């Protein structure tokens, strides 16, 4: 799942009414435009934050991948200062309106202090002059958290909280409490045998978010528990590092997707497989989630070197630079 930010300005009402986002493919001069090309990255289930005249008006969920589409008649007929070619890109999307729009300029300083290269805002905290942008997860979470504080309608608050929950869940790529409890139960009842890596290319299993109804990748606690058993309940970065014993005498380690499960779209096959789940002590696990990149790098390098052959065997091939980029 990815989050995008669109500056709709004069056309917001027409696009909102029609349940879509539309852009031409090229400028009037026949040139490519980064904001238009960005549209093609949007996939079903992605979130979009909608800005109109400096305010975030709504959040939406893409109902399908971006597709080619002629300019809708209502846009061509709209009284705007813009003239476009008819050949364009279209994203059908489910809009959820904010009853109190968020004035983005009120958060200019925070956005400047938390500038992210490639995101929707400049180093000064102002919006980019680009129609569609990707937006960094941290910035999206911040803006949604502040939008929630303004809302009056309970249904609006519920929907925004659901969107926020989905974004945070995939950003952290972490097991929820029910999954953690199931993993612990499976570890407690395990026979002590060391399961082998299956070595099978599998299709990514999906589930439905209870919050928003959108599809998201499924995590199987049994696969995680087997990965811990395969590592013999030792930290795979340093087997002597900060591992205490569970009540049943097994070492306490935690499962971690080396390729984050949120990046499943980058691969043809499932990332929720034993070969991609490493056993880590709590310290190393938290380091990979919350530590500085320079401190993460030696951990990731060792894990990558030891796993890359197994990952390739199940159809998960990537460079170390690609893996490192996932943890920035």
Short mmCIF file of C-alpha atoms in Angstrom, two decimals:
data_model
loop_
_atom_site.label_atom_id
_atom_site.label_comp_id
_atom_site.label_asym_id
_atom_site.label_seq_id
_atom_site.Cartn_x
_atom_site.Cartn_y
_atom_site.Cartn_z
CA UNK A 1 0.00 0.00 0.00
CA UNK A 2 1.21 3.50 -0.87
CA UNK A 3 -0.10 6.95 -0.02
CA UNK A 4 -0.43 9.74 -2.58
CA UNK A 5 -1.24 13.44 -2.41
CA UNK A 6 -3.15 15.20 -5.20
CA UNK A 7 -3.54 18.95 -5.79
CA UNK A 8 -6.92 19.21 -7.50
CA UNK A 9 -7.64 22.93 -7.14
CA UNK A 10 -10.26 24.02 -9.65
CA UNK A 11 -11.40 20.50 -10.56
CA UNK A 12 -11.95 19.05 -7.08
CA UNK A 13 -15.76 19.35 -7.11
CA UNK A 14 -16.12 17.65 -10.50
CA UNK A 15 -13.72 14.83 -9.66
CA UNK A 16 -15.21 14.34 -6.20
CA UNK A 17 -18.71 14.16 -7.66
CA UNK A 18 -17.62 11.64 -10.28
CA UNK A 19 -15.62 9.47 -7.85
CA UNK A 20 -12.30 9.65 -9.69
CA UNK A 21 -9.01 11.46 -10.15
CA UNK A 22 -8.07 12.34 -13.74
CA UNK A 23 -5.06 13.91 -15.46
CA UNK A 24 -3.87 14.26 -19.04
CA UNK A 25 -0.92 12.14 -20.10
CA UNK A 26 1.06 15.06 -21.52
CA UNK A 27 1.20 18.83 -21.18
CA UNK A 28 -0.31 21.06 -23.87
CA UNK A 29 3.21 21.24 -25.32
CA UNK A 30 3.26 17.46 -25.71
CA UNK A 31 5.78 16.86 -22.92
CA UNK A 32 5.74 14.41 -20.05
CA UNK A 33 4.87 15.78 -16.62
CA UNK A 34 6.01 14.16 -13.36
CA UNK A 35 2.67 14.86 -11.68
CA UNK A 36 0.75 13.16 -14.47
CA UNK A 37 3.13 10.22 -14.77
CA UNK A 38 2.86 9.67 -10.98
CA UNK A 39 -0.79 8.73 -11.56
CA UNK A 40 0.32 5.47 -13.19
CA UNK A 41 1.89 4.28 -9.92
CA UNK A 42 -1.44 4.21 -8.06
CA UNK A 43 -2.75 0.70 -7.41
CA UNK A 44 -5.99 -0.66 -6.02
CA UNK A 45 -6.09 -0.16 -2.24
CA UNK A 46 -3.74 2.83 -2.18
CA UNK A 47 -4.73 5.92 -0.20
CA UNK A 48 -4.99 9.41 -1.68
CA UNK A 49 -5.12 12.68 0.26
CA UNK A 50 -7.03 15.33 -1.70
CA UNK A 51 -5.89 18.97 -1.55
CA UNK A 52 -8.04 21.75 -2.96
CA UNK A 53 -6.98 25.38 -2.59
CA UNK A 54 -4.63 24.69 0.31
CA UNK A 55 -6.93 22.44 2.30
CA UNK A 56 -7.09 18.67 2.61
CA UNK A 57 -10.73 17.99 1.76
CA UNK A 58 -10.92 14.20 1.76
CA UNK A 59 -9.09 10.91 1.89
CA UNK A 60 -9.90 8.21 -0.63
CA UNK A 61 -9.09 4.60 -1.43
CA UNK A 62 -8.33 3.61 -5.03
CA UNK A 63 -10.92 1.09 -6.21
CA UNK A 64 -8.72 -0.11 -9.07
CA UNK A 65 -5.28 0.43 -10.60
CA UNK A 66 -4.75 3.60 -12.62
CA UNK A 67 -5.91 3.14 -16.21
CA UNK A 68 -6.03 5.08 -19.47
CA UNK A 69 -9.11 7.27 -19.71
CA UNK A 70 -10.46 10.10 -21.84
CA UNK A 71 -11.14 13.43 -20.16
CA UNK A 72 -14.58 13.25 -18.50
CA UNK A 73 -17.16 15.56 -20.08
CA UNK A 74 -17.76 17.46 -16.84
CA UNK A 75 -14.08 18.41 -16.69
CA UNK A 76 -14.02 19.53 -20.31
CA UNK A 77 -17.15 21.62 -19.68
CA UNK A 78 -16.02 23.02 -16.31
CA UNK A 79 -15.39 26.75 -15.98
CA UNK A 80 -11.67 26.57 -15.25
CA UNK A 81 -8.52 28.35 -16.34
CA UNK A 82 -7.02 25.04 -17.46
CA UNK A 83 -7.16 23.44 -20.91
CA UNK A 84 -6.07 19.82 -21.30
CA UNK A 85 -5.69 17.19 -23.97
CA UNK A 86 -8.40 14.54 -23.83
CA UNK A 87 -6.02 11.55 -23.64
CA UNK A 88 -5.31 10.89 -19.97
CA UNK A 89 -5.05 8.71 -16.86
CA UNK A 90 -7.95 7.89 -14.55
CA UNK A 91 -8.15 6.46 -11.03
CA UNK A 92 -11.58 5.40 -9.78
CA UNK A 93 -11.63 6.06 -6.07
CA UNK A 94 -13.93 6.04 -3.04
CA UNK A 95 -13.92 9.50 -1.45
CA UNK A 96 -14.42 10.04 2.28
CA UNK A 97 -15.04 13.72 2.99
CA UNK A 98 -13.74 15.64 5.97
CA UNK A 99 -16.50 17.72 7.56
CA UNK A 100 -13.76 20.17 8.61
CA UNK A 101 -10.97 20.44 5.99
CA UNK A 102 -7.37 20.66 7.22
CA UNK A 103 -5.61 23.96 6.41
CA UNK A 104 -2.16 22.71 5.39
CA UNK A 105 -0.39 26.07 5.85
CA UNK A 106 -1.05 25.75 9.59
CA UNK A 107 1.43 22.87 9.54
CA UNK A 108 4.04 24.44 7.28
CA UNK A 109 6.76 24.55 9.94
CA UNK A 110 6.32 20.90 10.93
CA UNK A 111 6.45 19.86 7.27
CA UNK A 112 9.61 21.91 6.78
CA UNK A 113 11.21 20.39 9.89
CA UNK A 114 10.28 16.91 8.65
CA UNK A 115 11.16 17.35 4.99
CA UNK A 116 11.35 14.10 3.05
CA UNK A 117 12.98 13.92 -0.36
CA UNK A 118 10.52 12.76 -2.99
CA UNK A 119 7.45 13.58 -0.91
CA UNK A 120 4.67 16.10 -1.60
CA UNK A 121 6.23 19.08 0.21
CA UNK A 122 9.28 21.27 -0.35
CA UNK A 123 12.10 22.00 2.10
CA UNK A 124 10.12 25.11 3.11
CA UNK A 125 7.06 23.06 4.02
CA UNK A 126 5.03 24.29 1.07
CA UNK A 127 3.27 22.06 -1.43
CA UNK A 128 5.08 21.04 -4.61
CA UNK A 129 3.90 22.46 -7.91
CA UNK A 130 2.95 18.98 -9.09
CA UNK A 131 -0.51 17.49 -9.64
CA UNK A 132 -0.03 14.02 -8.11
CA UNK A 133 2.79 13.28 -5.65
CA UNK A 134 3.78 10.40 -3.44
CA UNK A 135 3.74 11.37 0.22
CA UNK A 136 5.99 10.03 2.93
CA UNK A 137 4.17 7.82 5.44
CA UNK A 138 5.30 9.93 8.42
CA UNK A 139 3.87 13.07 6.83
CA UNK A 140 0.62 11.30 5.91
CA UNK A 141 0.22 10.01 9.46
CA UNK A 142 0.88 13.48 10.90
CA UNK A 143 -1.66 15.16 8.62
CA UNK A 144 -4.34 12.55 9.31
CA UNK A 145 -3.76 12.73 13.06
CA UNK A 146 -4.28 16.49 12.94
CA UNK A 147 -7.29 16.20 10.64
CA UNK A 148 -8.94 13.81 13.08
CA UNK A 149 -8.68 16.42 15.85
CA UNK A 150 -10.79 18.85 13.80
CA UNK A 151 -13.65 16.57 12.84
CA UNK A 152 -17.10 16.81 14.40
CA UNK A 153 -18.93 13.90 12.79
CA UNK A 154 -18.35 10.51 14.45
CA UNK A 155 -18.50 8.63 11.14
CA UNK A 156 -15.83 10.93 9.66
CA UNK A 157 -13.62 10.40 12.69
CA UNK A 158 -14.11 6.64 12.46
CA UNK A 159 -13.15 6.54 8.78
CA UNK A 160 -10.06 8.72 9.23
CA UNK A 161 -8.93 6.60 12.17
CA UNK A 162 -9.43 3.48 10.05
CA UNK A 163 -7.30 4.93 7.25
CA UNK A 164 -4.65 5.96 9.78
CA UNK A 165 -4.66 2.48 11.30
CA UNK A 166 -4.09 0.84 7.91
CA UNK A 167 -1.25 3.20 7.02
CA UNK A 168 0.50 2.74 10.36
CA UNK A 169 0.01 -1.04 10.22
CA UNK A 170 1.72 -1.38 6.84
CA UNK A 171 4.33 1.27 7.65
CA UNK A 172 5.50 -0.71 10.68
CA UNK A 173 4.98 -4.11 8.97
CA UNK A 174 4.55 -5.52 12.46
CA UNK A 175 2.45 -8.37 13.80
CA UNK A 176 -0.62 -7.25 15.75
CA UNK A 177 -1.26 -8.44 19.29
CA UNK A 178 -3.51 -11.35 18.30
CA UNK A 179 -0.88 -12.57 15.85
CA UNK A 180 1.85 -12.21 18.48
CA UNK A 181 -0.21 -14.22 20.96
CA UNK A 182 -0.71 -16.98 18.38
CA UNK A 183 3.01 -17.05 17.57
CA UNK A 184 3.84 -17.35 21.29
CA UNK A 185 1.29 -20.16 21.68
CA UNK A 186 2.77 -22.04 18.71
CA UNK A 187 6.30 -21.63 20.09
CA UNK A 188 5.20 -22.86 23.52
CA UNK A 189 3.61 -25.98 22.02
CA UNK A 190 6.30 -26.73 19.43
CA UNK A 191 8.00 -30.11 19.47
CA UNK A 192 11.49 -28.66 19.33
CA UNK A 193 12.17 -30.00 15.84
CA UNK A 194 13.93 -27.71 13.37
CA UNK A 195 11.68 -27.18 10.32
CA UNK A 196 13.41 -26.80 6.99
CA UNK A 197 12.84 -23.92 4.60
CA UNK A 198 10.09 -25.05 2.19
CA UNK A 199 11.82 -23.54 -0.85
CA UNK A 200 8.50 -22.94 -2.62
CA UNK A 201 7.40 -19.95 -4.66
CA UNK A 202 3.99 -18.98 -3.37
CA UNK A 203 1.37 -16.43 -4.26
CA UNK A 204 1.01 -13.63 -1.71
CA UNK A 205 -2.00 -14.40 0.49
CA UNK A 206 -4.32 -11.45 1.05
CA UNK A 207 -6.88 -10.52 3.67
CA UNK A 208 -9.44 -7.75 4.11
CA UNK A 209 -8.83 -4.86 6.48
CA UNK A 210 -11.52 -4.79 9.16
CA UNK A 211 -11.03 -1.01 9.34
CA UNK A 212 -11.49 0.04 5.72
CA UNK A 213 -12.45 -3.07 3.76
CA UNK A 214 -9.39 -2.76 1.50
CA UNK A 215 -7.21 -5.75 0.64
CA UNK A 216 -3.87 -6.06 2.39
CA UNK A 217 -1.17 -8.77 2.60
CA UNK A 218 -1.80 -11.52 5.11
CA UNK A 219 0.74 -12.63 7.73
CA UNK A 220 0.64 -16.27 8.83
CA UNK A 221 1.65 -16.76 12.49
CA UNK A 222 2.50 -20.42 11.79
CA UNK A 223 5.10 -19.38 9.20
CA UNK A 224 6.61 -16.94 11.72
CA UNK A 225 6.74 -19.57 14.47
CA UNK A 226 8.41 -22.05 12.09
CA UNK A 227 10.99 -19.39 11.15
CA UNK A 228 11.89 -18.93 14.82
CA UNK A 229 12.21 -22.69 15.24
CA UNK A 230 14.40 -22.93 12.12
CA UNK A 231 16.77 -20.41 13.74
CA UNK A 232 16.66 -22.49 16.95
CA UNK A 233 15.34 -19.43 18.82
CA UNK A 234 18.60 -17.54 18.44
CA UNK A 235 19.20 -14.00 17.20
CA UNK A 236 20.38 -14.34 13.61
CA UNK A 237 22.51 -11.20 13.78
CA UNK A 238 24.32 -12.25 16.97
CA UNK A 239 23.29 -15.52 18.60
CA UNK A 240 24.82 -14.39 21.90
CA UNK A 241 22.97 -11.08 21.92
CA UNK A 242 20.33 -10.28 24.59
CA UNK A 243 18.27 -13.47 24.32
CA UNK A 244 16.54 -14.57 27.50
CA UNK A 245 14.71 -17.85 28.02
CA UNK A 246 10.98 -18.32 27.79
CA UNK A 247 9.19 -20.24 30.53
CA UNK A 248 9.42 -23.36 28.37
CA UNK A 249 13.20 -22.97 28.11
CA UNK A 250 13.34 -21.80 24.49
CA UNK A 251 15.15 -18.58 23.69
CA UNK A 252 12.91 -15.54 23.30
CA UNK A 253 13.31 -14.08 19.82
CA UNK A 254 10.92 -12.18 17.56
CA UNK A 255 10.05 -12.74 13.88
CA UNK A 256 10.88 -9.98 11.41
CA UNK A 257 10.20 -9.81 7.66
CA UNK A 258 13.56 -8.93 6.13
CA UNK A 259 11.78 -7.63 3.04
CA UNK A 260 8.98 -5.65 4.72
CA UNK A 261 5.59 -7.14 3.98
CA UNK A 262 4.41 -3.67 2.92
CA UNK A 263 6.68 -4.05 -0.13
CA UNK A 264 4.91 -7.16 -1.39
CA UNK A 265 3.90 -5.39 -4.61
CA UNK A 266 7.55 -5.20 -5.64
CA UNK A 267 7.68 -8.98 -5.99
CA UNK A 268 5.85 -11.62 -8.02
CA UNK A 269 5.84 -14.10 -5.14
CA UNK A 270 4.90 -14.00 -1.45
CA UNK A 271 7.15 -12.23 1.04
CA UNK A 272 5.39 -13.99 3.94
CA UNK A 273 7.58 -17.09 3.71
CA UNK A 274 10.07 -18.62 6.14
CA UNK A 275 13.00 -17.66 3.95
CA UNK A 276 12.10 -13.98 4.41
CA UNK A 277 11.43 -14.10 8.16
CA UNK A 278 14.44 -13.75 10.43
CA UNK A 279 14.70 -14.47 14.15
CA UNK A 280 15.96 -11.48 16.15
CA UNK A 281 16.43 -10.52 19.76
CA UNK A 282 14.24 -7.63 20.91
CA UNK A 283 17.16 -5.20 20.68
CA UNK A 284 18.01 -5.99 17.06
CA UNK A 285 14.33 -6.12 16.09
CA UNK A 286 13.63 -2.66 17.51
CA UNK A 287 16.82 -1.35 15.95
CA UNK A 288 15.58 -2.28 12.48
CA UNK A 289 12.24 -0.58 13.12
CA UNK A 290 13.34 2.55 14.96
CA UNK A 291 17.12 2.92 14.79
CA UNK A 292 19.38 5.13 12.70
CA UNK A 293 20.18 3.89 9.22
CA UNK A 294 23.92 3.76 9.91
CA UNK A 295 23.24 1.42 12.84
CA UNK A 296 20.82 -0.72 10.84
CA UNK A 297 23.21 -1.19 7.93
CA UNK A 298 25.60 -3.80 9.44
CA UNK A 299 22.64 -5.85 10.70
CA UNK A 300 20.94 -5.75 7.31
CA UNK A 301 24.17 -6.53 5.47
CA UNK A 302 24.77 -9.70 7.51
CA UNK A 303 21.16 -10.86 7.20
CA UNK A 304 21.11 -10.11 3.46
CA UNK A 305 24.36 -11.98 2.80
CA UNK A 306 23.10 -15.05 4.66
CA UNK A 307 19.59 -15.02 3.12
CA UNK A 308 19.93 -13.85 -0.45
CA UNK A 309 20.37 -17.35 -1.91
CA UNK A 310 17.31 -18.65 -0.05
CA UNK A 311 15.32 -15.57 -1.04
CA UNK A 312 16.15 -16.03 -4.70
CA UNK A 313 15.10 -19.66 -4.42
CA UNK A 314 11.55 -18.53 -3.56
CA UNK A 315 11.43 -15.81 -6.22
CA UNK A 316 12.51 -12.88 -4.03
CA UNK A 317 15.51 -11.32 -5.74
CA UNK A 318 16.78 -7.86 -4.76
CA UNK A 319 20.02 -5.96 -4.37
CA UNK A 320 21.33 -4.88 -0.99
CA UNK A 321 20.83 -1.25 -2.04
CA UNK A 322 17.14 -1.99 -2.64
CA UNK A 323 16.81 -3.64 0.75
CA UNK A 324 18.61 -0.77 2.45
CA UNK A 325 16.28 1.72 0.78
CA UNK A 326 13.31 -0.03 2.39
CA UNK A 327 14.71 0.85 5.82
CA UNK A 328 15.45 4.55 5.23
#
